[in-house]
CSV table of C-alpha atoms and ligand atoms in Angstrom, one decimal:
chain,number,residue,atom,x,y,z
A,12,MET,CA,13.6,-4.1,22.3
A,13,HIS,CA,10.0,-5.4,22.6
A,14,ASP,CA,9.9,-9.2,22.4
A,15,GLN,CA,7.4,-9.1,19.5
A,16,SER,CA,9.5,-6.8,17.4
A,17,ARG,CA,12.5,-9.1,17.7
A,18,ARG,CA,10.6,-12.0,16.1
A,19,ARG,CA,11.2,-12.7,12.6
A,20,PHE,CA,8.4,-13.0,10.1
A,21,ILE,CA,9.1,-14.8,7.0
A,22,GLN,CA,6.7,-15.3,4.1
A,23,SER,CA,8.7,-18.0,2.4
A,24,ALA,CA,8.5,-20.8,0.0
A,25,SER,CA,8.6,-23.2,2.9
A,26,ALA,CA,5.7,-21.3,4.5
A,27,LEU,CA,3.8,-21.7,1.4
A,28,THR,CA,4.5,-25.4,1.4
A,29,GLY,CA,3.5,-25.8,5.0
A,30,ALA,CA,0.3,-23.8,4.3
A,31,GLY,CA,-0.4,-26.1,1.4
A,32,LEU,CA,-0.3,-29.1,3.7
A,33,LEU,CA,-2.8,-27.3,5.9
A,34,GLY,CA,-5.1,-26.8,2.9
A,35,VAL,CA,-5.1,-23.0,3.0
A,36,SER,CA,-4.6,-20.8,0.0
A,37,ALA,CA,-1.3,-19.2,-1.1
A,38,ARG,CA,-2.9,-15.9,-0.3
A,39,ALA,CA,-3.6,-16.8,3.3
A,40,ALA,CA,-0.2,-18.4,3.5
A,41,SER,CA,1.4,-15.1,2.7
A,42,ILE,CA,0.5,-13.8,6.2
A,43,THR,CA,3.9,-14.9,7.6
A,44,THR,CA,5.7,-17.5,9.6
A,45,ARG,CA,7.1,-16.5,12.9
A,46,LEU,CA,10.5,-17.6,14.1
A,47,SER,CA,11.2,-17.0,17.7
A,48,ARG,CA,14.8,-15.9,17.4
A,49,PRO,CA,16.3,-12.6,16.4
A,50,PRO,CA,18.4,-12.3,13.2
A,51,THR,CA,21.9,-13.5,13.8
A,52,GLY,CA,23.4,-12.0,10.7
A,53,PRO,CA,22.8,-9.7,7.7
A,54,VAL,CA,19.6,-10.0,5.7
A,55,VAL,CA,19.3,-8.8,2.1
A,56,ILE,CA,16.2,-8.7,-0.1
A,57,ALA,CA,15.6,-7.7,-3.7
A,58,SER,CA,13.2,-7.9,-6.6
A,59,ALA,CA,13.1,-11.3,-8.3
A,60,ASN,CA,15.8,-10.4,-10.8
A,61,GLY,CA,18.2,-9.8,-7.9
A,62,LEU,CA,19.3,-13.3,-6.8
A,63,ALA,CA,22.9,-12.5,-7.8
A,64,ALA,CA,22.6,-9.1,-6.2
A,65,VAL,CA,21.4,-10.4,-2.8
A,66,THR,CA,24.1,-13.1,-2.8
A,67,LYS,CA,26.8,-10.5,-3.4
A,68,ALA,CA,25.5,-7.9,-1.0
A,69,HIS,CA,25.2,-10.6,1.7
A,70,GLU,CA,28.8,-11.7,1.2
A,71,LEU,CA,29.9,-8.1,1.4
A,72,LEU,CA,28.0,-7.5,4.6
A,73,ILE,CA,29.5,-10.7,6.2
A,74,GLY,CA,32.8,-9.1,5.4
A,75,GLY,CA,31.9,-5.9,7.2
A,76,ALA,CA,30.8,-3.7,4.3
A,77,ASP,CA,28.5,-0.7,4.7
A,78,PRO,CA,24.9,-1.7,3.8
A,79,ALA,CA,24.4,1.1,1.3
A,80,VAL,CA,27.7,0.1,-0.4
A,81,ALA,CA,26.7,-3.6,-0.3
A,82,VAL,CA,23.4,-3.1,-2.1
A,83,VAL,CA,24.9,-0.8,-4.7
A,84,GLU,CA,27.6,-3.4,-5.4
A,85,GLY,CA,24.9,-6.1,-5.6
A,86,VAL,CA,22.6,-4.3,-8.1
A,87,GLY,CA,25.7,-3.5,-10.1
A,88,LEU,CA,25.8,-7.1,-11.3
A,89,VAL,CA,22.3,-6.6,-12.8
A,90,GLU,CA,23.1,-3.2,-14.2
A,91,ALA,CA,26.1,-4.7,-16.1
A,92,ASP,CA,24.1,-7.6,-17.4
A,93,PRO,CA,23.0,-6.9,-21.1
A,94,ASN,CA,20.4,-9.7,-20.9
A,95,ASP,CA,18.4,-7.9,-18.2
A,96,MET,CA,16.3,-5.5,-20.3
A,97,SER,CA,15.0,-3.5,-17.3
A,98,VAL,CA,18.2,-2.1,-15.9
A,99,GLY,CA,21.5,-0.5,-17.0
A,100,LEU,CA,23.2,-1.9,-20.0
A,101,GLY,CA,20.6,-3.5,-22.3
A,102,GLY,CA,17.7,-1.6,-20.6
A,103,LEU,CA,14.8,-0.8,-23.0
A,104,PRO,CA,15.1,2.7,-24.4
A,105,ASN,CA,12.7,5.6,-24.4
A,106,GLU,CA,10.4,6.8,-27.2
A,107,ASP,CA,13.4,8.2,-29.0
A,108,CYS,CA,15.4,5.0,-28.7
A,109,ILE,CA,17.7,6.4,-26.0
A,110,VAL,CA,18.3,4.5,-22.8
A,111,GLU,CA,17.7,6.8,-19.7
A,112,LEU,CA,18.4,5.4,-16.3
A,113,ASP,CA,17.0,6.3,-12.8
A,114,ALA,CA,18.5,5.2,-9.5
A,115,SER,CA,18.5,6.0,-5.9
A,116,VAL,CA,20.3,4.9,-2.7
A,117,MET,CA,19.9,5.6,0.9
A,118,HIS,CA,22.3,5.1,3.9
A,119,GLY,CA,20.5,4.4,7.2
A,120,PRO,CA,23.2,5.5,9.7
A,121,THR,CA,23.4,9.1,8.2
A,122,HIS,CA,19.9,9.2,6.7
A,123,LYS,CA,21.5,10.5,3.6
A,124,ALA,CA,20.1,9.9,0.1
A,125,GLY,CA,21.5,10.2,-3.4
A,126,ALA,CA,19.8,9.8,-6.7
A,127,VAL,CA,20.1,10.3,-10.5
A,128,ALA,CA,17.3,10.5,-13.0
A,129,ALA,CA,17.2,10.4,-16.8
A,130,LEU,CA,20.9,9.5,-16.8
A,131,ARG,CA,22.3,8.6,-20.2
A,132,ASP,CA,25.4,6.8,-21.4
A,133,THR,CA,26.4,5.4,-17.9
A,134,VAL,CA,25.9,1.8,-16.9
A,135,HIS,CA,26.2,2.0,-13.2
A,136,ALA,CA,23.4,4.5,-12.3
A,137,ALA,CA,23.3,3.2,-8.7
A,138,GLN,CA,27.0,3.9,-8.2
A,139,VAL,CA,26.6,7.4,-9.5
A,140,ALA,CA,23.7,7.9,-7.1
A,141,LEU,CA,26.0,6.7,-4.3
A,142,LYS,CA,28.6,9.3,-5.4
A,143,VAL,CA,25.9,12.0,-5.2
A,144,LEU,CA,25.2,10.8,-1.6
A,145,GLN,CA,28.9,10.6,-0.6
A,146,THR,CA,30.4,13.6,-2.2
A,147,THR,CA,27.8,16.3,-2.6
A,148,ASP,CA,25.3,18.2,-0.5
A,149,HIS,CA,22.6,17.4,-3.0
A,150,VAL,CA,20.2,14.5,-3.2
A,151,MET,CA,19.3,14.3,-6.9
A,152,LEU,CA,21.0,15.1,-10.2
A,153,VAL,CA,19.1,14.7,-13.5
A,154,GLY,CA,19.7,14.6,-17.2
A,155,GLU,CA,22.8,16.3,-18.6
A,156,GLY,CA,23.9,17.3,-15.2
A,157,ALA,CA,23.9,13.7,-13.9
A,158,ARG,CA,25.7,12.6,-17.1
A,159,ALA,CA,28.5,15.2,-16.7
A,160,PHE,CA,28.8,14.4,-12.9
A,161,ALA,CA,29.2,10.7,-13.8
A,162,ARG,CA,31.9,11.5,-16.3
A,163,GLN,CA,33.7,13.8,-13.9
A,164,ASN,CA,33.7,11.0,-11.3
A,165,GLY,CA,35.4,8.6,-13.7
A,166,PHE,CA,32.4,6.6,-14.9
A,167,PRO,CA,33.0,5.8,-18.6
A,168,HIS,CA,30.5,7.0,-21.2
A,169,GLN,CA,29.1,4.0,-23.0
A,170,ASP,CA,26.2,3.3,-25.4
A,171,LEU,CA,23.7,1.4,-23.3
A,172,LEU,CA,21.5,0.4,-26.3
A,173,THR,CA,22.1,-3.3,-27.1
A,174,PRO,CA,21.1,-4.8,-30.5
A,175,ARG,CA,18.3,-6.7,-28.7
A,176,ALA,CA,16.9,-3.6,-27.0
A,177,ARG,CA,17.1,-1.6,-30.3
A,178,GLU,CA,15.2,-4.4,-32.1
A,179,ALA,CA,12.5,-4.4,-29.4
A,180,TRP,CA,12.2,-0.6,-29.8
A,181,LEU,CA,12.0,-0.9,-33.6
A,182,ARG,CA,9.1,-3.4,-33.4
A,183,TRP,CA,7.3,-1.2,-30.9
A,184,LYS,CA,7.8,1.8,-33.2
A,185,GLN,CA,6.7,0.0,-36.3
A,186,GLN,CA,3.5,-1.3,-34.8
A,187,LEU,CA,2.6,1.7,-32.8
A,188,ASN,CA,0.1,3.3,-35.1
A,189,ASN,CA,-1.6,1.8,-38.1
A,190,GLY,CA,-1.9,5.1,-39.9
A,191,ASP,CA,1.8,6.1,-39.9
A,192,ASP,CA,4.5,5.4,-42.5
A,193,TRP,CA,6.1,2.6,-40.6
A,194,LEU,CA,4.9,-0.7,-42.1
A,195,ASP,CA,3.2,-3.1,-39.6
A,196,VAL,CA,3.9,-6.8,-40.0
A,197,ASP,CA,0.7,-7.5,-41.8
A,198,GLN,CA,1.3,-4.6,-44.2
A,199,ARG,CA,4.7,-5.8,-45.5
A,200,ASP,CA,5.5,-7.5,-48.8
A,201,TRP,CA,8.1,-9.7,-47.3
A,202,ASP,CA,8.4,-11.6,-44.1
A,203,LEU,CA,10.9,-10.8,-41.3
A,204,ASP,CA,10.0,-13.5,-38.9
A,205,THR,CA,11.1,-11.8,-35.7
A,206,ASN,CA,8.5,-9.1,-36.3
A,207,LYS,CA,6.7,-9.5,-33.0
A,208,ALA,CA,6.2,-6.4,-31.0
A,209,ILE,CA,7.4,-6.6,-27.5
A,210,PRO,CA,4.7,-5.0,-25.4
A,211,ARG,CA,5.7,-2.1,-23.1
A,212,THR,CA,7.4,-3.5,-20.2
A,213,THR,CA,8.4,-2.4,-16.7
A,214,GLY,CA,11.3,-3.9,-14.7
A,215,THR,CA,13.7,-2.7,-12.2
A,216,ILE,CA,15.9,-4.0,-9.4
A,217,HIS,CA,15.3,-2.9,-5.8
A,218,CYS,CA,17.7,-4.2,-3.0
A,219,SER,CA,17.6,-3.5,0.7
A,220,ALA,CA,19.9,-4.8,3.4
A,221,VAL,CA,20.3,-4.8,7.1
A,222,ALA,CA,23.7,-5.5,8.6
A,223,ALA,CA,24.2,-7.6,11.7
A,224,SER,CA,24.6,-4.3,13.5
A,225,GLY,CA,21.1,-3.3,12.5
A,226,ASP,CA,22.3,-0.6,10.1
A,227,LEU,CA,20.3,-0.3,6.9
A,228,GLY,CA,20.9,0.5,3.3
A,229,SER,CA,18.6,0.6,0.3
A,230,CYS,CA,18.9,1.0,-3.4
A,231,THR,CA,16.7,1.0,-6.6
A,232,THR,CA,18.0,1.2,-10.2
A,233,THR,CA,16.1,0.9,-13.5
A,234,SER,CA,15.8,1.9,-17.1
A,235,GLY,CA,12.2,2.6,-16.2
A,236,LEU,CA,9.1,2.2,-18.3
A,237,SER,CA,10.0,1.1,-21.8
A,238,TYR,CA,9.4,3.6,-24.6
A,239,LYS,CA,8.6,6.3,-22.1
A,240,ILE,CA,8.4,10.0,-23.1
A,241,PRO,CA,12.0,11.3,-23.0
A,242,GLY,CA,12.7,12.9,-19.7
A,243,ARG,CA,10.1,10.8,-17.9
A,244,VAL,CA,11.2,10.0,-14.4
A,245,GLY,CA,9.6,7.0,-12.5
A,246,ASP,CA,9.5,6.2,-8.9
A,247,SER,CA,12.9,4.5,-8.6
A,248,PRO,CA,15.0,7.7,-8.0
A,249,ILE,CA,12.3,9.4,-6.0
A,250,ILE,CA,13.2,9.2,-2.3
A,251,GLY,CA,10.2,7.8,-0.4
A,252,ALA,CA,8.5,6.4,-3.6
A,253,GLY,CA,10.7,3.6,-5.2
A,254,MET,CA,13.1,3.5,-2.2
A,255,PHE,CA,13.3,4.6,1.4
A,256,CYS,CA,15.2,3.7,4.5
A,257,ASP,CA,15.0,4.8,8.1
A,258,ASN,CA,17.6,3.4,10.4
A,259,THR,CA,15.2,3.2,13.3
A,260,ALA,CA,12.6,1.2,11.5
A,261,GLY,CA,13.5,-0.5,8.1
A,262,ALA,CA,14.0,-0.1,4.4
A,263,ALA,CA,11.6,-0.6,1.5
A,264,GLY,CA,11.3,-0.3,-2.2
A,265,ALA,CA,9.0,-0.9,-5.2
A,266,THR,CA,9.0,-2.0,-8.8
A,267,GLY,CA,6.2,-1.9,-11.4
A,268,ARG,CA,4.1,1.1,-12.4
A,269,GLY,CA,6.1,4.0,-11.0
A,270,GLU,CA,3.4,6.6,-11.4
A,271,ALA,CA,1.2,4.7,-9.0
A,272,VAL,CA,4.0,4.3,-6.5
A,273,ILE,CA,5.0,8.0,-6.6
A,274,GLN,CA,1.4,9.1,-6.0
A,275,SER,CA,1.2,7.0,-2.9
A,276,CYS,CA,4.7,7.6,-1.6
A,277,GLY,CA,5.0,3.8,-1.5
A,278,ALA,CA,8.4,3.1,0.1
A,279,HIS,CA,7.9,5.9,2.7
A,280,ALA,CA,4.5,4.5,3.6
A,281,MET,CA,5.9,1.0,4.2
A,282,VAL,CA,8.7,2.2,6.4
A,283,THR,CA,6.3,4.4,8.4
A,284,LEU,CA,4.0,1.4,8.9
A,285,MET,CA,7.0,-0.8,10.1
A,286,GLY,CA,8.0,2.0,12.4
A,287,GLN,CA,4.5,1.8,13.9
A,288,GLY,CA,5.0,-1.9,14.6
A,289,MET,CA,3.5,-3.5,11.5
A,290,SER,CA,5.4,-6.5,10.0
A,291,PRO,CA,7.1,-5.9,6.7
A,292,ASN,CA,4.8,-8.3,4.9
A,293,ASP,CA,1.7,-6.6,6.3
A,294,ALA,CA,3.2,-3.2,5.4
A,295,CYS,CA,3.7,-4.3,1.8
A,296,GLN,CA,0.1,-5.6,1.6
A,297,ALA,CA,-1.3,-2.5,3.2
A,298,VAL,CA,0.4,-0.2,0.6
A,299,ALA,CA,-0.6,-2.5,-2.2
A,300,ARG,CA,-4.2,-2.1,-1.1
A,301,THR,CA,-3.9,1.6,-0.8
A,302,ILE,CA,-2.5,1.8,-4.4
A,303,ALA,CA,-5.3,-0.5,-5.7
A,304,GLU,CA,-7.9,1.6,-3.9
A,305,ARG,CA,-6.6,4.9,-5.3
A,306,SER,CA,-6.4,3.6,-8.8
A,307,LYS,CA,-10.2,3.5,-8.8
A,308,LEU,CA,-10.2,7.2,-9.0
A,309,GLN,CA,-8.8,7.0,-12.5
A,310,ARG,CA,-11.2,4.9,-14.6
A,311,ARG,CA,-8.8,4.0,-17.3
A,312,LEU,CA,-6.6,2.3,-14.8
A,313,ILE,CA,-9.1,-0.3,-13.6
A,314,ASP,CA,-10.9,-3.2,-15.2
A,315,GLU,CA,-14.6,-3.9,-15.2
A,316,ARG,CA,-14.3,-5.5,-11.7
A,317,GLY,CA,-12.6,-2.4,-10.3
A,318,ARG,CA,-9.2,-4.1,-10.2
A,319,PRO,CA,-6.0,-2.3,-11.3
A,320,ARG,CA,-4.9,-3.0,-14.9
A,321,PHE,CA,-1.3,-2.6,-13.8
A,322,ASP,CA,0.9,-4.2,-11.2
A,323,VAL,CA,3.3,-3.0,-8.5
A,324,LYS,CA,5.5,-5.0,-6.3
A,325,LEU,CA,6.5,-3.9,-2.9
A,326,TYR,CA,9.4,-5.1,-0.8
A,327,ALA,CA,10.1,-4.3,2.9
A,328,LEU,CA,12.8,-5.2,5.4
A,329,SER,CA,12.7,-4.3,9.1
A,330,LYS,CA,15.7,-3.3,11.3
A,331,ALA,CA,15.2,-6.7,13.1
A,332,GLY,CA,15.7,-8.6,9.8
A,333,GLU,CA,12.0,-9.4,9.2
A,334,PHE,CA,11.1,-9.2,5.5
A,335,GLY,CA,8.1,-9.4,3.2
A,336,ALA,CA,6.9,-8.6,-0.3
A,337,ALA,CA,3.5,-8.1,-1.9
A,338,SER,CA,2.1,-7.3,-5.3
A,339,ILE,CA,-1.3,-6.4,-6.6
A,340,TRP,CA,-1.4,-9.4,-8.8
A,341,SER,CA,-0.4,-13.0,-8.0
A,342,GLY,CA,2.8,-14.5,-9.3
A,343,GLY,CA,5.2,-12.0,-7.8
A,344,ARG,CA,8.5,-13.3,-6.4
A,345,PHE,CA,11.4,-11.7,-4.6
A,346,ALA,CA,15.0,-12.7,-3.7
A,347,VAL,CA,16.4,-13.1,-0.2
A,348,ALA,CA,19.8,-13.9,1.3
A,349,ASP,CA,20.2,-14.5,5.0
A,350,GLU,CA,21.8,-17.2,7.1
A,351,ALA,CA,19.7,-19.8,5.3
A,352,GLY,CA,21.3,-18.8,2.0
A,353,PRO,CA,20.1,-17.0,-1.2
A,354,ARG,CA,16.8,-18.0,-2.6
A,355,ILE,CA,13.6,-16.8,-4.4
A,356,GLU,CA,10.4,-16.7,-2.5
A,357,ALA,CA,6.8,-16.0,-3.4
A,358,ALA,CA,5.2,-12.6,-2.7
A,359,ALA,CA,1.8,-12.0,-1.2
A,360,TYR,CA,-0.8,-10.5,-3.4
A,361,LEU,CA,-4.2,-8.9,-3.6
A,362,TYR,CA,-5.8,-10.5,-6.7
A,363,GLU,CA,-5.3,-13.9,-8.3
A,364,ARG,CA,-4.6,-13.6,-12.0
A,365,ASP,CA,-7.4,-15.0,-14.1
B,415,LIG,N1,9.1,1.4,-11.4
B,415,LIG,C1,9.8,1.6,-12.6
B,415,LIG,C2,9.4,2.9,-13.2
B,415,LIG,O1,8.2,3.2,-13.2
B,415,LIG,C3,9.6,0.5,-13.6
B,415,LIG,C4,9.5,-0.8,-13.0
B,415,LIG,O2,9.8,-1.1,-11.9
B,415,LIG,O3,9.2,-1.7,-13.8
B,415,LIG,O4,10.2,3.5,-13.8
């Protein structure tokens, strides 16, 4: 292995602190810190809501688990958490108040993928995606087919809509259109003081892992864009968009505006760049720049200064255990677990929030 490629690049909270001492900006500090030793154990990364997920996946990898199984088990904690309104149980519903989940998983050693989209009534979408990978010759099942497949494989059917998510949907519905028959807050004769609309939200968990052997696994699971048109599928279950893994190079994933990630094949682009020798952090920033640049072709997506009105967050992990993350807008974070323990780190970014 080339000496350079064995070096570890970490854009970490400690890197930011060190950079602060040197008087450079957080943006410049995101460039990476080099450690001159190769990884000595498993490394797991995830979106910022994945601290428990990386902790669990790392423990499983230490115990010898397969990396694809480890990441699916890790994200399962978040899928089962009713308080995370972006994934699994408690995820925000679609326009018709029905929760539809998307998930994908990829196994580096066999280069096999599994995915489900618009899956209803099943908490563990990532586990169903893993079943597709392990037990079928297909890659993706959607809608009613995915739901039936889950049931046939012993996944219980369960209503995923929590009271909190239903309330959020109701507020959105009531305040959607001034001219409809749903009364907005200011049109009502009595006061229900929780009547604040929750704006449309995105949220997802991505998790990638490399075992000490260098084998990779990757997974993304989500309830997708809140209040989406029923049947809408985001980037999370699309292999090469919200998740991709190549056992010779690395694994990557994305969260945020799925339409933008799909149209730039985000995860595949990052893995390709890592395969060409780019550090994970630089690969994330390069794809963030590409997405921002392409958004200029659709005027409604950019502000008066030509910057995207949306955000995406990109995560990448190389076969050598280097990792990075970048978003379009500042403030992004991600979770990591390696020999230094589980933690949250700051992501690089293109634009500072005003
Ligand atoms: N990327 C997801 C989607 O578009 C949503 C998110 O990550 O927030 O479905």
